[in-house]
Amino acid sequence: VQHNEYCCLCNNIRAPWGVDRSFRRKEVDAWRELLICHSRIVRAVERELEKEHLVPLSSYDILLHLRYAPNKRRRFRDLNGEIVLSRSALSRCLDRLAEAKLVTKLDCPEDPRGLIIELAPAGETALKSAWPIYRRQIHELFGTHFSDKELDFIVKKFSALARVLPGEL
Amino acid sequence: VQHNEYCCLCNNIRAPWGVDRSFRRKEVDAWRELLICHSRIVRAVERELEKEHLVPLSSYDILLHLRYAPNKRRRFRDLNGEIVLSRSALSRCLDRLAEAKLVTKLDCPEDPRGLIIELAPAGETALKSAWPIYRRQIHELFGTHFSDKELDFIVKKFSALARVLPGEL
DNA sequence: CAAGATTGAGTGCTCAATCTTT
DNA sequence: AAAGATTGAGCACTCAATCTTG
C-alpha cells in the first residue's frame, strides 16, 4: 500500500483545487493515518473473533459495560452514550443479545418508560471466551508497536478528546 | 460520558474473569480511546457531509485517489489496497459513483480482465465541493486539539503501523 | 488453477417516524 | 411538548460463490 504515492484524504501539498494555505496539512495527514490503521485493525479483529465463533466488538463492548456495572445491570439510557453504538443500533444489538440469552431485559421500577439490561450468565461466559483473542489481537496489531510513554500519550490526549466530542446526536 | 466509571474494552484493573498480569493495560486503554474518538468524529463528519448533500467519506477517498493519479485514472486492482474499503465494497461503491456519473468505467488495454476507473468532471466538482466542509470538520473535531509536535508523532507512528498491518486479506 | 472483478444472500447501521409515559 | 425506547425503510458492508480471462 502506497500512502505516499497516492493520497488518501489529501496526502498532497495542495487541496484538490489548488493551494489552501489556511490549514495545517499535518492535521489531515494524521487523520488519514488514523483512519487507515483503524479500519485495518478493526477488520482483522472482527474476522478473528468471527472465525472463533465469538461475539463481535459491538456486543463485546456492551457486555463488558454490564459486567462492571452495579449488579451487572444498566439502564438503556445510560448504556447509550457510554458506548460506541448509536441509539437505534444499540436497541437492535440488545435485541440480538437478548434473543441469544446473553442479556435479559427488565422493567424499570422508577420509570415505566425505562428499560433495564442485565448481564446473563451466558453473556459473562461469552465475554470470558472472547477476551483472550481480543486481547491478543489488540496486542499484536496495535500495542506492540508502541512504547509505554507513547501509549500514555495516546490515552491522555484521546480520552481528553473523547470528553469534548459530541456523544450521541 | 464516563469512561472511567464504566469500562469500554476493559477499562478496569482486571480482565473480565480475574487478574491478567501478562498484558499491558495501557494498550487496551489506548485502543479504547482511539475507538471512541474515531466513531464520534466519523459519525459527525458523515452527518455534516450528508446534511450539505456532499459525497460520503468512502466516495471522497476514492475520488481523491483518482484526482492525483496519472491521467486521473487508476485500475480497480490498484485502488483496492490503497483505500479503506474492502474489495467488494469498493466494487459496489464504484457502481454508485459510475451511476452518478462521478467516475467512468473503461476497458483495460493491457488486460481484458482489468477495469480502469477514470475521474469524471462531475467527480472533480464533487470533490471540490466536499473539501471545505470535510477540512473544517477534521480541524474542529480533531486537529485543533493537537500541537504540531503531537501531530508529527501521530503521522510518524501510525503511518509506520499502517505499512505493517495487513491490507486487503 | 490463479488473478481480476462482480454478484447474491445476509447482517447491521442510518435517519426519521412512531409509540408510550411524564 | 419532552424523554425513553422501538421500528420501518433504505443503504452499504460482509463473506462466499461466480464468472471471465490468462
mmCIF file of C-alpha atoms (C1' of nucleotides) in Angstrom:
data_model
loop_
_atom_site.group_PDB
_atom_site.id
_atom_site.type_symbol
_atom_site.label_atom_id
_atom_site.label_comp_id
_atom_site.label_asym_id
_atom_site.label_seq_id
_atom_site.Cartn_x
_atom_site.Cartn_y
_atom_site.Cartn_z
ATOM 1 C CA VAL A 1 0.000 0.000 0.000
ATOM 2 C CA GLN A 2 1.476 3.279 -1.102
ATOM 3 C CA HIS A 3 0.285 6.001 1.206
ATOM 4 C CA ASN A 4 2.786 8.464 -0.095
ATOM 5 C CA GLU A 5 2.422 7.994 -3.788
ATOM 6 C CA TYR A 6 -1.344 8.103 -3.947
ATOM 7 C CA CYS A 7 -3.218 10.059 -1.429
ATOM 8 C CA CYS A 8 -5.968 9.129 0.902
ATOM 9 C CA LEU A 9 -7.631 12.219 2.291
ATOM 10 C CA CYS A 10 -5.400 14.660 0.551
ATOM 11 C CA ASN A 11 -1.921 13.330 1.005
ATOM 12 C CA ASN A 12 -0.602 16.067 -1.219
ATOM 13 C CA ILE A 13 0.709 19.545 -0.836
ATOM 14 C CA ARG A 14 -2.350 21.047 -2.403
ATOM 15 C CA ALA A 15 -6.022 20.748 -1.763
ATOM 16 C CA PRO A 16 -7.996 19.217 -4.635
ATOM 17 C CA TRP A 17 -8.468 22.506 -6.476
ATOM 18 C CA GLY A 18 -5.305 24.364 -5.594
ATOM 19 C CA VAL A 19 -3.280 25.755 -2.775
ATOM 20 C CA ASP A 20 -5.007 26.125 0.559
ATOM 21 C CA ARG A 21 -2.684 27.933 2.910
ATOM 22 C CA SER A 22 -5.072 28.237 5.777
ATOM 23 C CA PHE A 23 -4.975 24.694 7.066
ATOM 24 C CA ARG A 24 -2.326 22.596 8.706
ATOM 25 C CA ARG A 25 -1.564 19.741 6.416
ATOM 26 C CA LYS A 26 -0.413 17.737 9.407
ATOM 27 C CA GLU A 27 -3.949 17.571 10.681
ATOM 28 C CA VAL A 28 -5.211 15.860 7.566
ATOM 29 C CA ASP A 29 -2.202 13.584 7.363
ATOM 30 C CA ALA A 30 -2.612 12.464 10.943
ATOM 31 C CA TRP A 31 -6.316 11.913 10.492
ATOM 32 C CA ARG A 32 -5.734 9.876 7.352
ATOM 33 C CA GLU A 33 -3.247 7.549 9.024
ATOM 34 C CA LEU A 34 -5.580 7.023 11.953
ATOM 35 C CA LEU A 35 -8.419 6.128 9.590
ATOM 36 C CA ILE A 36 -6.314 3.591 7.751
ATOM 37 C CA CYS A 37 -4.977 1.910 10.879
ATOM 38 C CA HIS A 38 -8.386 1.871 12.475
ATOM 39 C CA SER A 39 -10.097 0.197 9.568
ATOM 40 C CA ARG A 40 -7.426 -2.459 9.170
ATOM 41 C CA ILE A 41 -7.213 -3.345 12.814
ATOM 42 C CA VAL A 42 -10.960 -3.458 13.324
ATOM 43 C CA ARG A 43 -11.436 -5.584 10.246
ATOM 44 C CA ALA A 44 -8.746 -8.018 11.341
ATOM 45 C CA VAL A 45 -10.102 -8.275 14.873
ATOM 46 C CA GLU A 46 -13.682 -8.819 13.713
ATOM 47 C CA ARG A 47 -12.572 -11.534 11.344
ATOM 48 C CA GLU A 48 -10.610 -13.279 14.029
ATOM 49 C CA LEU A 49 -13.482 -13.134 16.528
ATOM 50 C CA GLU A 50 -15.917 -14.391 13.917
ATOM 51 C CA LYS A 51 -13.595 -17.225 12.958
ATOM 52 C CA GLU A 52 -13.522 -18.384 16.580
ATOM 53 C CA HIS A 53 -17.310 -18.042 16.877
ATOM 54 C CA LEU A 54 -17.050 -15.264 19.427
ATOM 55 C CA VAL A 55 -19.142 -12.139 19.930
ATOM 56 C CA PRO A 56 -18.357 -9.164 17.670
ATOM 57 C CA LEU A 57 -16.812 -5.982 19.037
ATOM 58 C CA SER A 58 -20.091 -4.117 19.384
ATOM 59 C CA SER A 59 -21.577 -6.831 21.563
ATOM 60 C CA TYR A 60 -18.353 -7.226 23.470
ATOM 61 C CA ASP A 61 -18.434 -3.570 24.354
ATOM 62 C CA ILE A 62 -21.971 -3.779 25.700
ATOM 63 C CA LEU A 63 -21.401 -6.955 27.672
ATOM 64 C CA LEU A 64 -18.289 -5.504 29.229
ATOM 65 C CA HIS A 65 -20.076 -2.370 30.374
ATOM 66 C CA LEU A 66 -22.690 -4.548 32.003
ATOM 67 C CA ARG A 67 -20.060 -6.744 33.611
ATOM 68 C CA TYR A 68 -18.716 -3.824 35.615
ATOM 69 C CA ALA A 69 -21.993 -2.063 36.311
ATOM 70 C CA PRO A 70 -23.529 -2.341 39.806
ATOM 71 C CA ASN A 71 -25.483 -5.609 39.970
ATOM 72 C CA LYS A 72 -24.414 -6.158 36.390
ATOM 73 C CA ARG A 73 -27.348 -4.004 35.357
ATOM 74 C CA ARG A 74 -27.568 -0.803 33.443
ATOM 75 C CA ARG A 75 -30.322 1.321 32.018
ATOM 76 C CA PHE A 76 -30.620 1.547 28.263
ATOM 77 C CA ARG A 77 -30.416 5.307 28.534
ATOM 78 C CA ASP A 78 -27.087 5.089 30.319
ATOM 79 C CA LEU A 79 -25.554 2.485 28.057
ATOM 80 C CA ASN A 80 -26.325 4.797 25.210
ATOM 81 C CA GLY A 81 -23.660 7.463 25.383
ATOM 82 C CA GLU A 82 -21.086 5.249 27.069
ATOM 83 C CA ILE A 83 -20.909 3.041 24.065
ATOM 84 C CA VAL A 84 -19.712 3.312 20.503
ATOM 85 C CA LEU A 85 -23.086 2.360 19.012
ATOM 86 C CA SER A 86 -25.822 4.852 18.227
ATOM 87 C CA ARG A 87 -29.180 4.657 19.957
ATOM 88 C CA SER A 88 -31.044 2.673 17.334
ATOM 89 C CA ALA A 89 -28.051 0.432 16.714
ATOM 90 C CA LEU A 90 -27.864 -0.233 20.438
ATOM 91 C CA SER A 91 -31.545 -1.097 20.524
ATOM 92 C CA ARG A 92 -31.137 -3.633 17.745
ATOM 93 C CA CYS A 93 -27.958 -5.080 19.150
ATOM 94 C CA LEU A 94 -29.649 -5.595 22.502
ATOM 95 C CA ASP A 95 -32.474 -7.400 20.711
ATOM 96 C CA ARG A 96 -29.950 -9.844 19.326
ATOM 97 C CA LEU A 97 -28.190 -10.253 22.655
ATOM 98 C CA ALA A 98 -31.498 -10.856 24.449
ATOM 99 C CA GLU A 99 -32.517 -13.322 21.759
ATOM 100 C CA ALA A 100 -29.239 -15.176 22.328
ATOM 101 C CA LYS A 101 -29.863 -15.086 26.104
ATOM 102 C CA LEU A 102 -26.656 -13.137 26.721
ATOM 103 C CA VAL A 103 -28.573 -10.320 28.387
ATOM 104 C CA THR A 104 -32.011 -10.008 29.973
ATOM 105 C CA LYS A 105 -34.413 -7.109 29.529
ATOM 106 C CA LEU A 106 -36.142 -5.998 32.711
ATOM 107 C CA ASP A 107 -38.766 -3.419 33.540
ATOM 108 C CA CYS A 108 -37.543 -0.299 35.245
ATOM 109 C CA PRO A 109 -39.166 0.280 38.668
ATOM 110 C CA GLU A 110 -38.587 4.040 38.791
ATOM 111 C CA ASP A 111 -39.828 4.775 35.301
ATOM 112 C CA PRO A 112 -42.219 2.615 33.270
ATOM 113 C CA ARG A 113 -40.745 4.078 30.096
ATOM 114 C CA GLY A 114 -37.319 2.873 31.067
ATOM 115 C CA LEU A 115 -35.559 -0.393 30.254
ATOM 116 C CA ILE A 116 -33.005 -2.218 32.358
ATOM 117 C CA ILE A 117 -30.459 -4.520 30.792
ATOM 118 C CA GLU A 118 -28.947 -7.279 32.899
ATOM 119 C CA LEU A 119 -25.929 -9.389 32.036
ATOM 120 C CA ALA A 120 -26.978 -13.038 31.863
ATOM 121 C CA PRO A 121 -24.608 -15.875 32.867
ATOM 122 C CA ALA A 122 -24.176 -16.867 29.225
ATOM 123 C CA GLY A 123 -23.219 -13.270 28.489
ATOM 124 C CA GLU A 124 -20.460 -13.383 31.041
ATOM 125 C CA THR A 125 -19.224 -16.619 29.570
ATOM 126 C CA ALA A 126 -19.190 -15.083 26.116
ATOM 127 C CA LEU A 127 -17.139 -12.228 27.460
ATOM 128 C CA LYS A 128 -14.611 -14.565 29.059
ATOM 129 C CA SER A 129 -14.254 -16.562 25.870
ATOM 130 C CA ALA A 130 -13.709 -13.574 23.657
ATOM 131 C CA TRP A 131 -11.199 -11.746 25.804
ATOM 132 C CA PRO A 132 -8.059 -13.811 25.120
ATOM 133 C CA ILE A 133 -8.500 -13.484 21.386
ATOM 134 C CA TYR A 134 -9.390 -9.833 21.501
ATOM 135 C CA ARG A 135 -6.558 -9.070 23.877
ATOM 136 C CA ARG A 136 -4.060 -10.845 21.674
ATOM 137 C CA GLN A 137 -5.240 -9.023 18.579
ATOM 138 C CA ILE A 138 -5.012 -5.642 20.274
ATOM 139 C CA HIS A 139 -1.523 -6.500 21.384
ATOM 140 C CA GLU A 140 -0.239 -7.823 18.089
ATOM 141 C CA LEU A 141 -1.871 -5.354 15.748
ATOM 142 C CA PHE A 142 -1.636 -2.277 17.916
ATOM 143 C CA GLY A 143 0.013 -2.279 21.341
ATOM 144 C CA THR A 144 3.230 -3.995 20.456
ATOM 145 C CA HIS A 145 4.102 -1.152 18.102
ATOM 146 C CA PHE A 146 4.134 1.470 20.853
ATOM 147 C CA SER A 147 6.259 2.170 23.901
ATOM 148 C CA ASP A 148 4.805 2.794 27.343
ATOM 149 C CA LYS A 149 5.335 6.514 27.007
ATOM 150 C CA GLU A 150 3.659 6.574 23.630
ATOM 151 C CA LEU A 151 0.650 4.712 24.952
ATOM 152 C CA ASP A 152 0.428 7.129 27.853
ATOM 153 C CA PHE A 153 0.349 9.973 25.387
ATOM 154 C CA ILE A 154 -2.431 8.360 23.366
ATOM 155 C CA VAL A 155 -4.522 7.609 26.423
ATOM 156 C CA LYS A 156 -4.112 11.120 27.770
ATOM 157 C CA LYS A 157 -4.840 13.015 24.588
ATOM 158 C CA PHE A 158 -7.577 10.859 23.178
ATOM 159 C CA SER A 159 -9.502 10.461 26.378
ATOM 160 C CA ALA A 160 -9.489 14.236 26.700
ATOM 161 C CA LEU A 161 -10.674 14.496 23.125
ATOM 162 C CA ALA A 162 -13.424 11.951 23.693
ATOM 163 C CA ARG A 163 -14.771 14.023 26.552
ATOM 164 C CA VAL A 164 -15.009 17.067 24.324
ATOM 165 C CA LEU A 165 -16.545 15.340 21.328
ATOM 166 C CA PRO A 166 -20.323 15.142 20.884
ATOM 167 C CA GLY A 167 -21.620 11.823 22.220
ATOM 168 C CA GLU A 168 -24.980 10.846 20.807
ATOM 169 C CA LEU A 169 -26.587 13.121 18.204
ATOM 170 C CA VAL B 1 -19.739 10.057 29.097
ATOM 171 C CA GLN B 2 -17.944 8.302 31.890
ATOM 172 C CA HIS B 3 -15.015 6.409 30.513
ATOM 173 C CA ASN B 4 -13.547 5.897 33.908
ATOM 174 C CA GLU B 5 -16.532 4.703 35.813
ATOM 175 C CA TYR B 6 -17.796 2.174 33.318
ATOM 176 C CA CYS B 7 -15.425 0.492 31.031
ATOM 177 C CA CYS B 8 -15.341 0.219 27.342
ATOM 178 C CA LEU B 9 -12.958 -2.548 26.341
ATOM 179 C CA CYS B 10 -11.890 -3.344 29.835
ATOM 180 C CA ASN B 11 -11.269 -0.041 31.474
ATOM 181 C CA ASN B 12 -10.605 -1.820 34.736
ATOM 182 C CA ILE B 13 -7.642 -3.218 36.558
ATOM 183 C CA ARG B 14 -8.722 -6.743 35.949
ATOM 184 C CA ALA B 15 -9.743 -8.695 32.901
ATOM 185 C CA PRO B 16 -13.365 -9.880 32.942
ATOM 186 C CA TRP B 17 -12.633 -13.070 34.860
ATOM 187 C CA GLY B 18 -9.778 -12.034 37.101
ATOM 188 C CA VAL B 19 -6.254 -10.726 37.120
ATOM 189 C CA ASP B 20 -4.308 -10.987 33.909
ATOM 190 C CA ARG B 21 -0.752 -9.947 34.588
ATOM 191 C CA SER B 22 0.603 -10.718 31.177
ATOM 192 C CA PHE B 23 -0.774 -7.775 29.278
ATOM 193 C CA ARG B 24 -0.127 -4.075 29.378
ATOM 194 C CA ARG B 25 -3.292 -2.370 30.385
ATOM 195 C CA LYS B 26 -2.154 0.750 28.605
ATOM 196 C CA GLU B 27 -2.540 -0.988 25.284
ATOM 197 C CA VAL B 28 -6.193 -1.673 25.827
ATOM 198 C CA ASP B 29 -6.819 1.758 27.289
ATOM 199 C CA ALA B 30 -5.208 3.465 24.333
ATOM 200 C CA TRP B 31 -7.062 1.298 21.872
ATOM 201 C CA ARG B 32 -10.359 2.025 23.600
ATOM 202 C CA GLU B 33 -9.902 5.786 23.470
ATOM 203 C CA LEU B 34 -8.983 5.630 19.812
ATOM 204 C CA LEU B 35 -12.115 3.620 19.067
ATOM 205 C CA ILE B 36 -14.328 6.107 20.833
ATOM 206 C CA CYS B 37 -12.821 9.172 19.198
ATOM 207 C CA HIS B 38 -12.858 7.542 15.803
ATOM 208 C CA SER B 39 -16.509 6.605 15.939
ATOM 209 C CA ARG B 40 -17.612 10.021 17.130
ATOM 210 C CA ILE B 41 -15.597 12.001 14.651
ATOM 211 C CA VAL B 42 -16.545 9.829 11.700
ATOM 212 C CA ARG B 43 -20.197 9.963 12.638
ATOM 213 C CA ALA B 44 -20.133 13.737 12.976
ATOM 214 C CA VAL B 45 -18.304 14.220 9.691
ATOM 215 C CA GLU B 46 -20.623 11.904 7.769
ATOM 216 C CA ARG B 47 -23.654 13.687 9.151
ATOM 217 C CA GLU B 48 -22.283 17.063 8.186
ATOM 218 C CA LEU B 49 -21.423 15.938 4.664
ATOM 219 C CA GLU B 50 -24.832 14.379 4.247
ATOM 220 C CA LYS B 51 -26.559 17.498 5.515
ATOM 221 C CA GLU B 52 -24.773 19.552 2.862
ATOM 222 C CA HIS B 53 -25.611 16.998 0.163
ATOM 223 C CA LEU B 54 -21.984 16.096 -0.367
ATOM 224 C CA VAL B 55 -20.310 12.767 -1.079
ATOM 225 C CA PRO B 56 -19.696 10.463 1.890
ATOM 226 C CA LEU B 57 -16.194 9.720 3.136
ATOM 227 C CA SER B 58 -15.834 6.433 1.285
ATOM 228 C CA SER B 59 -16.570 8.106 -2.062
ATOM 229 C CA TYR B 60 -14.428 11.084 -1.182
ATOM 230 C CA ASP B 61 -11.498 8.811 -0.581
ATOM 231 C CA ILE B 62 -11.860 7.132 -3.978
ATOM 232 C CA LEU B 63 -12.355 10.361 -5.900
ATOM 233 C CA LEU B 64 -9.320 11.886 -4.274
ATOM 234 C CA HIS B 65 -7.106 8.962 -5.190
ATOM 235 C CA LEU B 66 -8.257 9.326 -8.780
ATOM 236 C CA ARG B 67 -7.679 13.069 -8.736
ATOM 237 C CA TYR B 68 -3.980 12.610 -8.119
ATOM 238 C CA ALA B 69 -3.447 9.509 -10.239
ATOM 239 C CA PRO B 70 -1.739 9.875 -13.636
ATOM 240 C CA ASN B 71 -4.368 10.927 -16.200
ATOM 241 C CA LYS B 72 -6.862 10.796 -13.333
ATOM 242 C CA ARG B 73 -7.156 7.082 -13.986
ATOM 243 C CA ARG B 74 -6.472 4.084 -11.856
ATOM 244 C CA ARG B 75 -7.002 0.364 -12.120
ATOM 245 C CA PHE B 76 -9.529 -1.243 -9.835
ATOM 246 C CA ARG B 77 -6.840 -3.618 -8.631
ATOM 247 C CA ASP B 78 -4.658 -0.717 -7.553
ATOM 248 C CA LEU B 79 -7.383 1.300 -5.897
ATOM 249 C CA ASN B 80 -8.100 -1.743 -3.830
ATOM 250 C CA GLY B 81 -5.366 -1.820 -1.212
ATOM 251 C CA GLU B 82 -4.802 1.933 -1.245
ATOM 252 C CA ILE B 83 -8.238 2.546 0.085
ATOM 253 C CA VAL B 84 -10.117 1.919 3.266
ATOM 254 C CA LEU B 85 -12.894 -0.092 1.605
ATOM 255 C CA SER B 86 -12.704 -3.837 1.020
ATOM 256 C CA ARG B 87 -12.749 -5.257 -2.487
ATOM 257 C CA SER B 88 -16.459 -5.976 -2.731
ATOM 258 C CA ALA B 89 -17.340 -2.714 -1.011
ATOM 259 C CA LEU B 90 -15.139 -0.864 -3.483
ATOM 260 C CA SER B 91 -16.869 -2.608 -6.370
ATOM 261 C CA ARG B 92 -20.291 -1.557 -5.140
ATOM 262 C CA CYS B 93 -19.209 1.976 -4.311
ATOM 263 C CA LEU B 94 -17.791 2.381 -7.828
ATOM 264 C CA ASP B 95 -21.121 1.208 -9.222
ATOM 265 C CA ARG B 96 -22.810 4.055 -7.387
ATOM 266 C CA LEU B 97 -20.206 6.585 -8.461
ATOM 267 C CA ALA B 98 -20.450 5.482 -12.097
ATOM 268 C CA GLU B 99 -24.235 5.610 -11.889
ATOM 269 C CA ALA B 100 -23.959 9.177 -10.620
ATOM 270 C CA LYS B 101 -21.504 9.992 -13.427
ATOM 271 C CA LEU B 102 -18.773 10.914 -10.973
ATOM 272 C CA VAL B 103 -16.429 8.308 -12.440
ATOM 273 C CA THR B 104 -16.274 6.429 -15.734
ATOM 274 C CA LYS B 105 -15.501 2.734 -16.147
ATOM 275 C CA LEU B 106 -13.180 1.938 -19.038
ATOM 276 C CA ASP B 107 -11.779 -1.253 -20.527
ATOM 277 C CA CYS B 108 -8.184 -2.024 -19.732
ATOM 278 C CA PRO B 109 -5.993 -2.316 -22.864
ATOM 279 C CA GLU B 110 -3.282 -4.476 -21.289
ATOM 280 C CA ASP B 111 -5.618 -6.972 -19.669
ATOM 281 C CA PRO B 112 -9.193 -7.690 -20.746
ATOM 282 C CA ARG B 113 -9.937 -8.838 -17.213
ATOM 283 C CA GLY B 114 -8.940 -5.461 -15.855
ATOM 284 C CA LEU B 115 -11.038 -2.382 -15.183
ATOM 285 C CA ILE B 116 -9.923 1.222 -15.380
ATOM 286 C CA ILE B 117 -11.651 3.901 -13.377
ATOM 287 C CA GLU B 118 -11.473 7.482 -14.595
ATOM 288 C CA LEU B 119 -12.428 10.573 -12.650
ATOM 289 C CA ALA B 120 -15.265 12.377 -14.478
ATOM 290 C CA PRO B 121 -15.617 16.175 -14.412
ATOM 291 C CA ALA B 122 -18.617 15.922 -12.116
ATOM 292 C CA GLY B 123 -16.497 13.814 -9.795
ATOM 293 C CA GLU B 124 -13.890 16.514 -9.563
ATOM 294 C CA THR B 125 -16.588 19.048 -8.825
ATOM 295 C CA ALA B 126 -17.970 16.843 -6.081
ATOM 296 C CA LEU B 127 -14.511 16.650 -4.568
ATOM 297 C CA LYS B 128 -14.078 20.423 -4.631
ATOM 298 C CA SER B 129 -17.435 20.960 -3.004
ATOM 299 C CA ALA B 130 -16.862 18.497 -0.202
ATOM 300 C CA TRP B 131 -13.370 19.554 0.774
ATOM 301 C CA PRO B 132 -14.130 22.780 2.678
ATOM 302 C CA ILE B 133 -16.644 21.027 4.871
ATOM 303 C CA TYR B 134 -14.520 17.967 5.416
ATOM 304 C CA ARG B 135 -11.449 20.061 6.101
ATOM 305 C CA ARG B 136 -13.291 22.163 8.637
ATOM 306 C CA GLN B 137 -14.638 19.113 10.421
ATOM 307 C CA ILE B 138 -11.225 17.487 10.621
ATOM 308 C CA HIS B 139 -9.860 20.692 12.032
ATOM 309 C CA GLU B 140 -12.582 21.323 14.592
ATOM 310 C CA LEU B 141 -13.123 17.788 15.789
ATOM 311 C CA PHE B 142 -9.569 16.566 15.600
ATOM 312 C CA GLY B 143 -6.669 18.768 14.553
ATOM 313 C CA THR B 144 -7.349 21.725 16.756
ATOM 314 C CA HIS B 145 -6.845 19.557 19.827
ATOM 315 C CA PHE B 146 -3.243 18.690 18.963
ATOM 316 C CA SER B 147 0.005 20.618 18.712
ATOM 317 C CA ASP B 148 2.296 20.409 15.704
ATOM 318 C CA LYS B 149 4.644 18.072 17.530
ATOM 319 C CA GLU B 150 1.815 15.816 18.557
ATOM 320 C CA LEU B 151 0.539 15.591 15.015
ATOM 321 C CA ASP B 152 4.031 14.763 13.817
ATOM 322 C CA PHE B 153 4.134 11.940 16.296
ATOM 323 C CA ILE B 154 0.794 10.573 15.124
ATOM 324 C CA VAL B 155 1.733 10.769 11.471
ATOM 325 C CA LYS B 156 5.056 9.071 12.068
ATOM 326 C CA LYS B 157 3.838 6.234 14.250
ATOM 327 C CA PHE B 158 0.571 5.472 12.535
ATOM 328 C CA SER B 159 1.896 5.594 9.010
ATOM 329 C CA ALA B 160 4.571 3.114 10.090
ATOM 330 C CA LEU B 161 1.870 0.967 11.658
ATOM 331 C CA ALA B 162 -0.276 1.126 8.527
ATOM 332 C CA ARG B 163 2.586 -0.197 6.451
ATOM 333 C CA VAL B 164 2.939 -3.190 8.743
ATOM 334 C CA LEU B 165 -0.745 -4.002 9.013
ATOM 335 C CA PRO B 166 -2.420 -6.427 6.598
ATOM 336 C CA GLY B 167 -4.084 -4.515 3.778
ATOM 337 C CA GLU B 168 -6.740 -6.499 1.988
ATOM 338 C CA LEU B 169 -6.731 -10.117 3.153
ATOM 339 C "C1'" DC C 1 -5.669 -23.266 -11.188
ATOM 340 C "C1'" DA C 2 -4.789 -18.102 -10.269
ATOM 341 C "C1'" DA C 3 -5.983 -13.218 -10.922
ATOM 342 C "C1'" DG C 4 -9.417 -9.540 -11.700
ATOM 343 C "C1'" DA C 5 -13.806 -8.147 -10.727
ATOM 344 C "C1'" DT C 6 -18.892 -8.815 -9.806
ATOM 345 C "C1'" DT C 7 -22.920 -10.617 -7.528
ATOM 346 C "C1'" DG C 8 -26.366 -12.966 -4.070
ATOM 347 C "C1'" DA C 9 -27.674 -13.553 0.453
ATOM 348 C "C1'" DG C 10 -27.425 -11.974 4.846
ATOM 349 C "C1'" DT C 11 -26.372 -8.678 8.505
ATOM 350 C "C1'" DG C 12 -26.337 -4.491 10.760
ATOM 351 C "C1'" DC C 13 -26.218 0.524 10.693
ATOM 352 C "C1'" DT C 14 -28.628 5.061 9.483
ATOM 353 C "C1'" DC C 15 -32.391 8.528 9.840
ATOM 354 C "C1'" DA C 16 -36.890 9.637 10.713
ATOM 355 C "C1'" DA C 17 -41.298 8.376 12.283
ATOM 356 C "C1'" DT C 18 -43.744 6.228 15.968
ATOM 357 C "C1'" DC C 19 -45.470 4.865 20.419
ATOM 358 C "C1'" DT C 20 -45.734 5.411 25.441
ATOM 359 C "C1'" DT C 21 -45.337 7.804 29.585
ATOM 360 C "C1'" DT C 22 -44.243 12.195 32.135
ATOM 361 C "C1'" DA D 1 -44.047 19.038 24.404
ATOM 362 C "C1'" DA D 2 -40.143 16.156 26.065
ATOM 363 C "C1'" DA D 3 -37.855 11.825 27.378
ATOM 364 C "C1'" DG D 4 -37.207 6.782 26.726
ATOM 365 C "C1'" DA D 5 -37.108 3.299 23.565
ATOM 366 C "C1'" DT D 6 -38.591 0.781 19.245
ATOM 367 C "C1'" DT D 7 -39.482 0.198 14.423
ATOM 368 C "C1'" DG D 8 -39.673 0.639 9.045
ATOM 369 C "C1'" DA D 9 -37.347 1.640 5.000
ATOM 370 C "C1'" DG D 10 -33.188 2.129 2.895
ATOM 371 C "C1'" DC D 11 -28.426 1.721 2.356
ATOM 372 C "C1'" DA D 12 -23.871 -0.222 2.476
ATOM 373 C "C1'" DC D 13 -20.871 -3.610 4.209
ATOM 374 C "C1'" DT D 14 -19.518 -8.716 4.837
ATOM 375 C "C1'" DC D 15 -18.305 -13.426 3.060
ATOM 376 C "C1'" DA D 16 -18.527 -16.759 -0.279
ATOM 377 C "C1'" DA D 17 -19.756 -18.158 -4.738
ATOM 378 C "C1'" DT D 18 -19.404 -16.959 -9.507
ATOM 379 C "C1'" DC D 19 -17.806 -15.579 -13.981
ATOM 380 C "C1'" DT D 20 -14.090 -14.474 -17.222
ATOM 381 C "C1'" DT D 21 -9.565 -14.431 -18.917
ATOM 382 C "C1'" DG D 22 -4.506 -15.727 -18.547
#
